[in-house]
Amino acid sequence: MRVSSPKRERRHEQLLNAALKVFSRDGFDGASVADIADEAGVAKGSIYLYFDSKESLAGDLVQHVFTQDDGAARPGTVEKPLQHIVAFCEKQEERILALGEFSAIVLHMWGQAGKSASSHIARGVRQIFNESAFYIETLLENAQRIGEVPRTVKPGPTGRAVLALCYGLIQHRITFDKNAPSPAESCGDAVRVYLRGLGART
Amino acid sequence: MRVSSPKRERRHEQLLNAALKVFSRDGFDGASVADIADEAGVAKGSIYLYFDSKESLAGDLVQHVFTQDDGAARPGTVEKPLQHIVAFCEKQEERILALGEFSAIVLHMWGQAGKSASSHIARGVRQIFNESAFYIETLLENAQRIGEVPRTVKPGPTGRAVLALCYGLIQHRITFDKNAPSPAESCGDAVRVYLRGLGART
Amino acid sequence: MRVSSPKRERRHEQLLNAALKVFSRDGFDGASVADIADEAGVAKGSIYLYFDSKESLAGDLVQHVFTQDDGAARPGTVEKPLQHIVAFCEKQEERILALGEFSAIVLHMWGQAGKSASSHIARGVRQIFNESAFYIETLLENAQRIGEVPRTVKPGPTGRAVLALCYGLIQHRITFDKNAPSPAESCGDAVRVYLRGLGART
Amino acid sequence: MRVSSPKRERRHEQLLNAALKVFSRDGFDGASVADIADEAGVAKGSIYLYFDSKESLAGDLVQHVFTQDDGAARPGTVEKPLQHIVAFCEKQEERILALGEFSAIVLHMWGQAGKSASSHIARGVRQIFNESAFYIETLLENAQRIGEVPRTVKPGPTGRAVLALCYGLIQHRITFDKNAPSPAESCGDAVRVYLRGLGART
DNA sequence: CATGAATGAGTATTCATTCAT
DNA sequence: AATGAATGAATACTCATTCAT
């Protein structure tokens, strides 16, 4: 379970994709390891050549889903920071909704995060959240430096609030509104409104 | 399972409270019917005198958690509609967080809602959401009527966005921040900021 | 798993008997819980209404096999102590061989005792051994008191040696000689010879 | 799997030593082929280049453990036959206990012998036993010839009884008493006592 | 010879649900 | 109404063995 060859990498990804599909369909507890193996077209036992347990497979999957191509999502942070915040939120929304019928897994994993603080899944979700929050916080500080956001705004909590708002909307869209976004409910718009409400000049 | 006597009602509620405790602790799949029965101090089999299945028990629980005392949360809707929106969101936050260690169940059920659209739990969650969204929508229309909100705002989608924002923040607080609310992350404040961003006069 | 009714007792014993049969046939690791359930004519899950685990079932079985009717095996200890030692050993032999085709389990459990000192089985075997050894030790002390055994003999180690000799022979008979005992290889005779070798007047 | 080169022999022995270690630690069923391969520092699959199956590996191991250097243990059989019996038993004890922490495997295999009469392990154990028993039988006959043992003693059964006594004590020491031998419980002493009890002049 | 990825049968244990008492 | 013994389907994980490289 240590070394990684290209072949191994490919297999690993193949299994993650199968898991994404099955977890999305049935949820974490509803999905069986056998289902995932079937979906991937491998034998049950083979799953355990690549993951320690069902739980750690899900943990890896969280990382996989939230962070792939992540460089692209975090462009320069100095110029036009507010635009970057909006862009980042839109990117998150886009990425998760791009999972199509699999996006339900995001809800599910998010929900798992509150369940047992020590699970692989919870750890993955928290890490993602913290990294994202820190990114927005930094952008808000830059925005204050160039006068785009009032000094009274506290970057830390406000950054987290923006992220919470963003994920709240994504979740909403997944649950009720997957295919018919409305401007008010799209992440970018809502974040823009929120920032304007803070006194930002967008 | 039809007729309801006061005695029966009391038992029913007793079981729901036990379920609330156990589901919050262990999640829906992690909790066993036996655990709930133990918690309630009744025999396993007795659960089935009051509920058709574990799933329908959870469905009832959703209703129970989100709607109890709901009249109180929806005062007059005509005067000061924006204040009522903020108050409603604060009430939701307060109520869910008042569940204390049990608030995790909200996340959990919310996550379940996306799982299988036809489950009892999903139906319960959706119903709550729709009722709430409709309530805010109505308030926004009133606000437009008295000129507190610009005509360009679309009450339906905006109402849903406010609600999504609200639940996003609650979820955030449950997962990361249960005990140390910050103004920016409290529902009321965030909603106020959002409404201001819409051009509302609060 | 606490209370015990007569009905429960009967079931418990029924399951132990089935386990005795299956463990004897297939060994501890070779036997499956399903086999035991089949043998007993109950459902797999029912086993766990009476035992915590396969291991604890085996632990209970050891106690059951070695100690049933044990009062009968330990008559008065004061008069004719050497006769009682021989009788005790013969009783052990008889009891274990009476298991017939099931006696192999004795070997097996004995072997397990050395495996993991902390297992239920090991604990059971050790307890039996210690109780038996203490019983023989006491008899040897009595024998010394009335002059049937020289003072030079040390009751503790010698008692354990007698027991080891006894179990060695039983094991031998089970493995090689189940149906055709020869005087030299029967427990009683061998113990008598050994005691005579110690200088005892039998 | 037929031909044997020196290189092959070395590998074979290396694997047996690894198996000795692992079986002693975990028992036959508790040990996995992978563990043995790890211990030996080879790949799992390589085991099967030297043994047909896990079972046959264990069978070979029995032979290996009980018979190595066996010539040394069977010196002349004509003079002082009783001394040779005692010496043989002491040698067995010494050899098995010399396995140190691995001696548990002896118990284990012995127990396996009763499990399925046709297993490789059982065959190995039986063969060892029979050879040893025959050796002692021969010595007893010699002893009778020179008058050291009464004619009434039957060499066959008595030889087997001596061996059973011997193994019973070894087993006892492994299970309860590994480090603190007492004279009464050491093989040599016990056998001497037993022979004296038979009327032998030692 | 040597490897280690792949297999898939096998197993202990859990748990929602039923039903005789 | 209430019980809790009984059920049996479901499932995560293990491991001896094979075989392409």
Tab-separated table of N, CA and C (backbone and C1' of nucleotides) in Angstrom, chain C residues 11 43-46 50, chain F residues 5-10:
chain	number	residue	atom	x	y	z
C	11	ARG	N	-31.725	-24.092	26.475
C	11	ARG	CA	-31.202	-23.630	25.195
C	11	ARG	C	-29.675	-23.532	25.245
C	43	ALA	N	-31.093	-20.582	14.246
C	43	ALA	CA	-30.542	-19.646	13.269
C	43	ALA	C	-29.199	-19.121	13.762
C	44	LYS	N	-28.380	-18.758	12.787
C	44	LYS	CA	-27.049	-18.263	13.096
C	44	LYS	C	-27.086	-17.194	14.183
C	45	GLY	N	-27.945	-16.220	13.980
C	45	GLY	CA	-27.993	-15.088	14.897
C	45	GLY	C	-28.325	-15.487	16.328
C	46	SER	N	-29.028	-16.564	16.483
C	46	SER	CA	-29.479	-16.962	17.820
C	46	SER	C	-28.320	-17.314	18.742
C	50	TYR	N	-26.945	-16.058	23.284
C	50	TYR	CA	-26.500	-16.841	24.433
C	50	TYR	C	-25.004	-16.725	24.706
F	5	DA	P	-34.865	-12.659	25.738
F	5	DA	O5'	-35.093	-14.036	24.956
F	5	DA	C5'	-36.314	-14.749	25.164
F	5	DA	C4'	-36.681	-15.535	23.913
F	5	DA	C3'	-35.504	-16.176	23.186
F	5	DA	O3'	-35.960	-17.408	22.629
F	5	DA	C1'	-36.560	-14.606	21.749
F	6	DA	P	-34.929	-18.333	21.892
F	6	DA	O5'	-35.188	-17.984	20.364
F	6	DA	C5'	-36.471	-18.256	19.811
F	6	DA	C4'	-36.506	-17.808	18.369
F	6	DA	C3'	-35.286	-18.201	17.527
F	6	DA	O3'	-35.722	-19.036	16.467
F	6	DA	C1'	-35.838	-15.901	17.214
F	7	DT	P	-34.642	-19.602	15.444
F	7	DT	O5'	-34.742	-18.536	14.285
F	7	DT	C5'	-36.032	-18.230	13.759
F	7	DT	C4'	-35.934	-17.090	12.782
F	7	DT	C3'	-34.861	-17.280	11.704
F	7	DT	O3'	-35.488	-17.292	10.443
F	7	DT	C1'	-34.789	-15.090	12.610
F	8	DG	P	-35.100	-18.377	9.366
F	8	DG	O5'	-34.315	-17.468	8.331
F	8	DG	C5'	-34.901	-16.239	7.918
F	8	DG	C4'	-33.820	-15.313	7.392
F	8	DG	C3'	-32.624	-16.029	6.724
F	8	DG	O3'	-32.104	-15.160	5.718
F	8	DG	C1'	-31.829	-14.736	8.446
F	9	DA	P	-32.223	-15.600	4.249
F	9	DA	O5'	-32.217	-14.178	3.537
F	9	DA	C5'	-33.102	-13.151	3.987
F	9	DA	C4'	-32.361	-11.828	4.139
F	9	DA	C3'	-31.269	-11.590	3.093
F	9	DA	O3'	-31.287	-10.212	2.749
F	9	DA	C1'	-30.303	-11.504	5.249
F	10	DA	P	-30.344	-9.725	1.565
F	10	DA	O5'	-29.273	-8.822	2.322
F	10	DA	C5'	-29.705	-7.971	3.373
F	10	DA	C4'	-28.497	-7.353	4.030
F	10	DA	C3'	-27.319	-7.097	3.064
F	10	DA	O3'	-26.737	-5.858	3.379
F	10	DA	C1'	-26.603	-8.459	4.838
